mmCIF file with all atom_site columns, N, CA and C in Angstrom:
data_model
loop_
_atom_site.group_PDB
_atom_site.id
_atom_site.type_symbol
_atom_site.label_atom_id
_atom_site.label_alt_id
_atom_site.label_comp_id
_atom_site.label_asym_id
_atom_site.label_entity_id
_atom_site.label_seq_id
_atom_site.pdbx_PDB_ins_code
_atom_site.Cartn_x
_atom_site.Cartn_y
_atom_site.Cartn_z
_atom_site.occupancy
_atom_site.B_iso_or_equiv
_atom_site.pdbx_formal_charge
_atom_site.auth_seq_id
_atom_site.auth_comp_id
_atom_site.auth_asym_id
_atom_site.auth_atom_id
_atom_site.pdbx_PDB_model_num
ATOM 1   N N  . MET I 1 1  ? 6.596  -9.053 -5.692 1.00 53.00 ? 1  MET I N  1
ATOM 2   C CA . MET I 1 1  ? 7.420  -8.459 -4.636 1.00 53.00 ? 1  MET I CA 1
ATOM 3   C C  . MET I 1 1  ? 8.348  -7.381 -5.197 1.00 53.00 ? 1  MET I C  1
ATOM 4   N N  . ALA I 1 2  ? 8.741  -7.540 -6.452 1.00 60.00 ? 2  ALA I N  1
ATOM 5   C CA . ALA I 1 2  ? 9.681  -6.588 -7.039 1.00 60.00 ? 2  ALA I CA 1
ATOM 6   C C  . ALA I 1 2  ? 9.028  -5.221 -7.228 1.00 60.00 ? 2  ALA I C  1
ATOM 7   N N  . LYS I 1 3  ? 7.728  -5.236 -7.569 1.00 73.00 ? 3  LYS I N  1
ATOM 8   C CA . LYS I 1 3  ? 7.034  -3.968 -7.809 1.00 73.00 ? 3  LYS I CA 1
ATOM 9   C C  . LYS I 1 3  ? 6.355  -3.489 -6.528 1.00 73.00 ? 3  LYS I C  1
ATOM 10  N N  . GLN I 1 4  ? 6.707  -2.288 -6.097 1.00 67.00 ? 4  GLN I N  1
ATOM 11  C CA . GLN I 1 4  ? 6.105  -1.700 -4.906 1.00 67.00 ? 4  GLN I CA 1
ATOM 12  C C  . GLN I 1 4  ? 5.014  -0.726 -5.297 1.00 67.00 ? 4  GLN I C  1
ATOM 13  N N  . HIS I 1 5  ? 4.157  -0.434 -4.330 1.00 76.00 ? 5  HIS I N  1
ATOM 14  C CA . HIS I 1 5  ? 3.139  0.585  -4.565 1.00 76.00 ? 5  HIS I CA 1
ATOM 15  C C  . HIS I 1 5  ? 3.801  1.958  -4.615 1.00 76.00 ? 5  HIS I C  1
ATOM 16  N N  . PRO I 1 6  ? 3.395  2.799  -5.564 1.00 76.00 ? 6  PRO I N  1
ATOM 17  C CA . PRO I 1 6  ? 4.033  4.113  -5.719 1.00 76.00 ? 6  PRO I CA 1
ATOM 18  C C  . PRO I 1 6  ? 3.915  4.991  -4.475 1.00 76.00 ? 6  PRO I C  1
ATOM 19  N N  . TYR I 1 7  ? 2.776  4.909  -3.781 1.00 79.00 ? 7  TYR I N  1
ATOM 20  C CA . TYR I 1 7  ? 2.599  5.786  -2.624 1.00 79.00 ? 7  TYR I CA 1
ATOM 21  C C  . TYR I 1 7  ? 3.495  5.364  -1.465 1.00 79.00 ? 7  TYR I C  1
ATOM 22  N N  . ILE I 1 8  ? 3.791  4.053  -1.365 1.00 81.00 ? 8  ILE I N  1
ATOM 23  C CA . ILE I 1 8  ? 4.728  3.592  -0.334 1.00 81.00 ? 8  ILE I CA 1
ATOM 24  C C  . ILE I 1 8  ? 6.121  4.146  -0.632 1.00 81.00 ? 8  ILE I C  1
ATOM 25  N N  . THR I 1 9  ? 6.507  4.095  -1.905 1.00 88.00 ? 9  THR I N  1
ATOM 26  C CA . THR I 1 9  ? 7.807  4.614  -2.298 1.00 88.00 ? 9  THR I CA 1
ATOM 27  C C  . THR I 1 9  ? 7.878  6.116  -2.036 1.00 88.00 ? 9  THR I C  1
ATOM 28  N N  . ALA I 1 10 ? 6.815  6.826  -2.375 1.00 89.00 ? 10 ALA I N  1
ATOM 29  C CA . ALA I 1 10 ? 6.780  8.274  -2.164 1.00 89.00 ? 10 ALA I CA 1
ATOM 30  C C  . ALA I 1 10 ? 6.868  8.608  -0.681 1.00 89.00 ? 10 ALA I C  1
ATOM 31  N N  . ALA I 1 11 ? 6.145  7.872  0.138  1.00 90.00 ? 11 ALA I N  1
ATOM 32  C CA . ALA I 1 11 ? 6.173  8.116  1.580  1.00 90.00 ? 11 ALA I CA 1
ATOM 33  C C  . ALA I 1 11 ? 7.567  7.871  2.144  1.00 90.00 ? 11 ALA I C  1
ATOM 34  N N  . THR I 1 12 ? 8.224  6.822  1.637  1.00 93.00 ? 12 THR I N  1
ATOM 35  C CA . THR I 1 12 ? 9.588  6.527  2.076  1.00 93.00 ? 12 THR I CA 1
ATOM 36  C C  . THR I 1 12 ? 10.525 7.660  1.699  1.00 93.00 ? 12 THR I C  1
ATOM 37  N N  . TRP I 1 13 ? 10.392 8.157  0.475  1.00 93.00 ? 13 TRP I N  1
ATOM 38  C CA . TRP I 1 13 ? 11.232 9.270  0.009  1.00 93.00 ? 13 TRP I CA 1
ATOM 39  C C  . TRP I 1 13 ? 10.988 10.515 0.844  1.00 93.00 ? 13 TRP I C  1
ATOM 40  N N  . ILE I 1 14 ? 9.719  10.824 1.113  1.00 95.00 ? 14 ILE I N  1
ATOM 41  C CA . ILE I 1 14 ? 9.379  12.015 1.899  1.00 95.00 ? 14 ILE I CA 1
ATOM 42  C C  . ILE I 1 14 ? 9.954  11.896 3.308  1.00 95.00 ? 14 ILE I C  1
ATOM 43  N N  . ALA I 1 15 ? 9.821  10.721 3.903  1.00 96.00 ? 15 ALA I N  1
ATOM 44  C CA . ALA I 1 15 ? 10.359 10.514 5.247  1.00 96.00 ? 15 ALA I CA 1
ATOM 45  C C  . ALA I 1 15 ? 11.876 10.663 5.254  1.00 96.00 ? 15 ALA I C  1
ATOM 46  N N  . THR I 1 16 ? 12.532 10.110 4.235  1.00 96.00 ? 16 THR I N  1
ATOM 47  C CA . THR I 1 16 ? 13.991 10.205 4.142  1.00 96.00 ? 16 THR I CA 1
ATOM 48  C C  . THR I 1 16 ? 14.425 11.656 4.005  1.00 96.00 ? 16 THR I C  1
ATOM 49  N N  . LEU I 1 17 ? 13.726 12.416 3.158  1.00 97.00 ? 17 LEU I N  1
ATOM 50  C CA . LEU I 1 17 ? 14.067 13.826 2.959  1.00 97.00 ? 17 LEU I CA 1
ATOM 51  C C  . LEU I 1 17 ? 13.829 14.627 4.233  1.00 97.00 ? 17 LEU I C  1
ATOM 52  N N  . LYS I 1 18 ? 12.739 14.333 4.939  1.00 97.00 ? 18 LYS I N  1
ATOM 53  C CA . LYS I 1 18 ? 12.440 15.040 6.189  1.00 97.00 ? 18 LYS I CA 1
ATOM 54  C C  . LYS I 1 18 ? 13.519 14.764 7.228  1.00 97.00 ? 18 LYS I C  1
ATOM 55  N N  . ILE I 1 19 ? 13.920 13.488 7.357  1.00 98.00 ? 19 ILE I N  1
ATOM 56  C CA . ILE I 1 19 ? 14.958 13.120 8.317  1.00 98.00 ? 19 ILE I CA 1
ATOM 57  C C  . ILE I 1 19 ? 16.270 13.820 7.967  1.00 98.00 ? 19 ILE I C  1
ATOM 58  N N  . ALA I 1 20 ? 16.604 13.849 6.668  1.00 97.00 ? 20 ALA I N  1
ATOM 59  C CA . ALA I 1 20 ? 17.838 14.506 6.236  1.00 97.00 ? 20 ALA I CA 1
ATOM 60  C C  . ALA I 1 20 ? 17.789 15.997 6.542  1.00 97.00 ? 20 ALA I C  1
ATOM 61  N N  . LYS I 1 21 ? 16.626 16.612 6.322  1.00 97.00 ? 21 LYS I N  1
ATOM 62  C CA . LYS I 1 21 ? 16.471 18.047 6.586  1.00 97.00 ? 21 LYS I CA 1
ATOM 63  C C  . LYS I 1 21 ? 16.634 18.336 8.076  1.00 97.00 ? 21 LYS I C  1
ATOM 64  N N  . VAL I 1 22 ? 15.967 17.532 8.918  1.00 98.00 ? 22 VAL I N  1
ATOM 65  C CA . VAL I 1 22 ? 16.043 17.722 10.367 1.00 98.00 ? 22 VAL I CA 1
ATOM 66  C C  . VAL I 1 22 ? 17.471 17.519 10.854 1.00 98.00 ? 22 VAL I C  1
ATOM 67  N N  . ARG I 1 23 ? 18.136 16.488 10.319 1.00 98.00 ? 23 ARG I N  1
ATOM 68  C CA . ARG I 1 23 ? 19.510 16.196 10.722 1.00 98.00 ? 23 ARG I CA 1
ATOM 69  C C  . ARG I 1 23 ? 20.436 17.345 10.355 1.00 98.00 ? 23 ARG I C  1
ATOM 70  N N  . ALA I 1 24 ? 20.267 17.880 9.137  1.00 98.00 ? 24 ALA I N  1
ATOM 71  C CA . ALA I 1 24 ? 21.091 19.011 8.696  1.00 98.00 ? 24 ALA I CA 1
ATOM 72  C C  . ALA I 1 24 ? 20.811 20.237 9.562  1.00 98.00 ? 24 ALA I C  1
ATOM 73  N N  . PHE I 1 25 ? 19.538 20.459 9.901  1.00 98.00 ? 25 PHE I N  1
ATOM 74  C CA . PHE I 1 25 ? 19.169 21.605 10.734 1.00 98.00 ? 25 PHE I CA 1
ATOM 75  C C  . PHE I 1 25 ? 19.835 21.523 12.101 1.00 98.00 ? 25 PHE I C  1
ATOM 76  N N  . PHE I 1 26 ? 19.781 20.334 12.729 1.00 98.00 ? 26 PHE I N  1
ATOM 77  C CA . PHE I 1 26 ? 20.391 20.180 14.042 1.00 98.00 ? 26 PHE I CA 1
ATOM 78  C C  . PHE I 1 26 ? 21.908 20.293 13.974 1.00 98.00 ? 26 PHE I C  1
ATOM 79  N N  . GLU I 1 27 ? 22.497 19.866 12.847 1.00 98.00 ? 27 GLU I N  1
ATOM 80  C CA . GLU I 1 27 ? 23.941 19.986 12.673 1.00 98.00 ? 27 GLU I CA 1
ATOM 81  C C  . GLU I 1 27 ? 24.345 21.456 12.641 1.00 98.00 ? 27 GLU I C  1
ATOM 82  N N  . VAL I 1 28 ? 23.591 22.256 11.884 1.00 98.00 ? 28 VAL I N  1
ATOM 83  C CA . VAL I 1 28 ? 23.860 23.700 11.817 1.00 98.00 ? 28 VAL I CA 1
ATOM 84  C C  . VAL I 1 28 ? 23.625 24.342 13.182 1.00 98.00 ? 28 VAL I C  1
ATOM 85  N N  . LEU I 1 29 ? 22.559 23.940 13.849 1.00 97.00 ? 29 LEU I N  1
ATOM 86  C CA . LEU I 1 29 ? 22.236 24.485 15.162 1.00 97.00 ? 29 LEU I CA 1
ATOM 87  C C  . LEU I 1 29 ? 23.351 24.183 16.164 1.00 97.00 ? 29 LEU I C  1
ATOM 88  N N  . ALA I 1 30 ? 23.833 22.946 16.172 1.00 97.00 ? 30 ALA I N  1
ATOM 89  C CA . ALA I 1 30 ? 24.908 22.561 17.081 1.00 97.00 ? 30 ALA I CA 1
ATOM 90  C C  . ALA I 1 30 ? 26.186 23.329 16.769 1.00 97.00 ? 30 ALA I C  1
ATOM 91  N N  . ARG I 1 31 ? 26.458 23.528 15.475 1.00 96.00 ? 31 ARG I N  1
ATOM 92  C CA . ARG I 1 31 ? 27.667 24.237 15.065 1.00 96.00 ? 31 ARG I CA 1
ATOM 93  C C  . ARG I 1 31 ? 27.622 25.691 15.527 1.00 96.00 ? 31 ARG I C  1
ATOM 94  N N  . SER I 1 32 ? 26.469 26.348 15.329 1.00 95.00 ? 32 SER I N  1
ATOM 95  C CA . SER I 1 32 ? 26.348 27.753 15.738 1.00 95.00 ? 32 SER I CA 1
ATOM 96  C C  . SER I 1 32 ? 26.361 27.881 17.259 1.00 95.00 ? 32 SER I C  1
ATOM 97  N N  . THR I 1 33 ? 25.767 26.917 17.955 1.00 95.00 ? 33 THR I N  1
ATOM 98  C CA . THR I 1 33 ? 25.790 26.926 19.418 1.00 95.00 ? 33 THR I CA 1
ATOM 99  C C  . THR I 1 33 ? 27.214 26.791 19.926 1.00 95.00 ? 33 THR I C  1
ATOM 100 N N  . ALA I 1 34 ? 27.980 25.881 19.324 1.00 94.00 ? 34 ALA I N  1
ATOM 101 C CA . ALA I 1 34 ? 29.379 25.696 19.711 1.00 94.00 ? 34 ALA I CA 1
ATOM 102 C C  . ALA I 1 34 ? 30.176 26.970 19.452 1.00 94.00 ? 34 ALA I C  1
ATOM 103 N N  . ARG I 1 35 ? 29.878 27.644 18.346 1.00 94.00 ? 35 ARG I N  1
ATOM 104 C CA . ARG I 1 35 ? 30.585 28.885 18.008 1.00 94.00 ? 35 ARG I CA 1
ATOM 105 C C  . ARG I 1 35 ? 30.265 29.978 19.035 1.00 94.00 ? 35 ARG I C  1
ATOM 106 N N  . ILE I 1 36 ? 28.987 30.058 19.450 1.00 92.00 ? 36 ILE I N  1
ATOM 107 C CA . ILE I 1 36 ? 28.583 31.060 20.439 1.00 92.00 ? 36 ILE I CA 1
ATOM 108 C C  . ILE I 1 36 ? 29.249 30.762 21.785 1.00 92.00 ? 36 ILE I C  1
ATOM 109 N N  . LEU I 1 37 ? 29.267 29.494 22.176 1.00 92.00 ? 37 LEU I N  1
ATOM 110 C CA . LEU I 1 37 ? 29.878 29.119 23.450 1.00 92.00 ? 37 LEU I CA 1
ATOM 111 C C  . LEU I 1 37 ? 31.390 29.326 23.420 1.00 92.00 ? 37 LEU I C  1
ATOM 112 N N  . ALA I 1 38 ? 31.994 29.171 22.245 1.00 90.00 ? 38 ALA I N  1
ATOM 113 C CA . ALA I 1 38 ? 33.444 29.305 22.122 1.00 90.00 ? 38 ALA I CA 1
ATOM 114 C C  . ALA I 1 38 ? 33.880 30.767 22.110 1.00 90.00 ? 38 ALA I C  1
ATOM 115 N N  . SER I 1 39 ? 32.988 31.665 21.676 1.00 85.00 ? 39 SER I N  1
ATOM 116 C CA . SER I 1 39 ? 33.369 33.081 21.610 1.00 85.00 ? 39 SER I CA 1
ATOM 117 C C  . SER I 1 39 ? 33.440 33.663 23.021 1.00 85.00 ? 39 SER I C  1
ATOM 118 N N  . PRO I 1 40 ? 34.494 34.406 23.342 1.00 76.00 ? 40 PRO I N  1
ATOM 119 C CA . PRO I 1 40 ? 34.717 34.880 24.716 1.00 76.00 ? 40 PRO I CA 1
ATOM 120 C C  . PRO I 1 40 ? 33.803 36.028 25.130 1.00 76.00 ? 40 PRO I C  1
ATOM 121 N N  . ASP I 1 41 ? 33.277 36.790 24.160 1.00 72.00 ? 41 ASP I N  1
ATOM 122 C CA . ASP I 1 41 ? 32.516 37.989 24.496 1.00 72.00 ? 41 ASP I CA 1
ATOM 123 C C  . ASP I 1 41 ? 31.000 37.764 24.529 1.00 72.00 ? 41 ASP I C  1
ATOM 124 N N  . SER I 1 42 ? 30.560 36.522 24.677 1.00 55.00 ? 42 SER I N  1
ATOM 125 C CA . SER I 1 42 ? 29.127 36.260 24.687 1.00 55.00 ? 42 SER I CA 1
ATOM 126 C C  . SER I 1 42 ? 28.576 36.397 26.109 1.00 55.00 ? 42 SER I C  1
#
């Protein structure tokens, strides 16, 4: 049980990195959207 299959570990890492990337992307997107909505001359 202590030793996992390498491909399972790799898949978990890839999924974690993808989720982190998507989360960061949406955070930036929300921030820029808020900035556009907050600016009076848009």
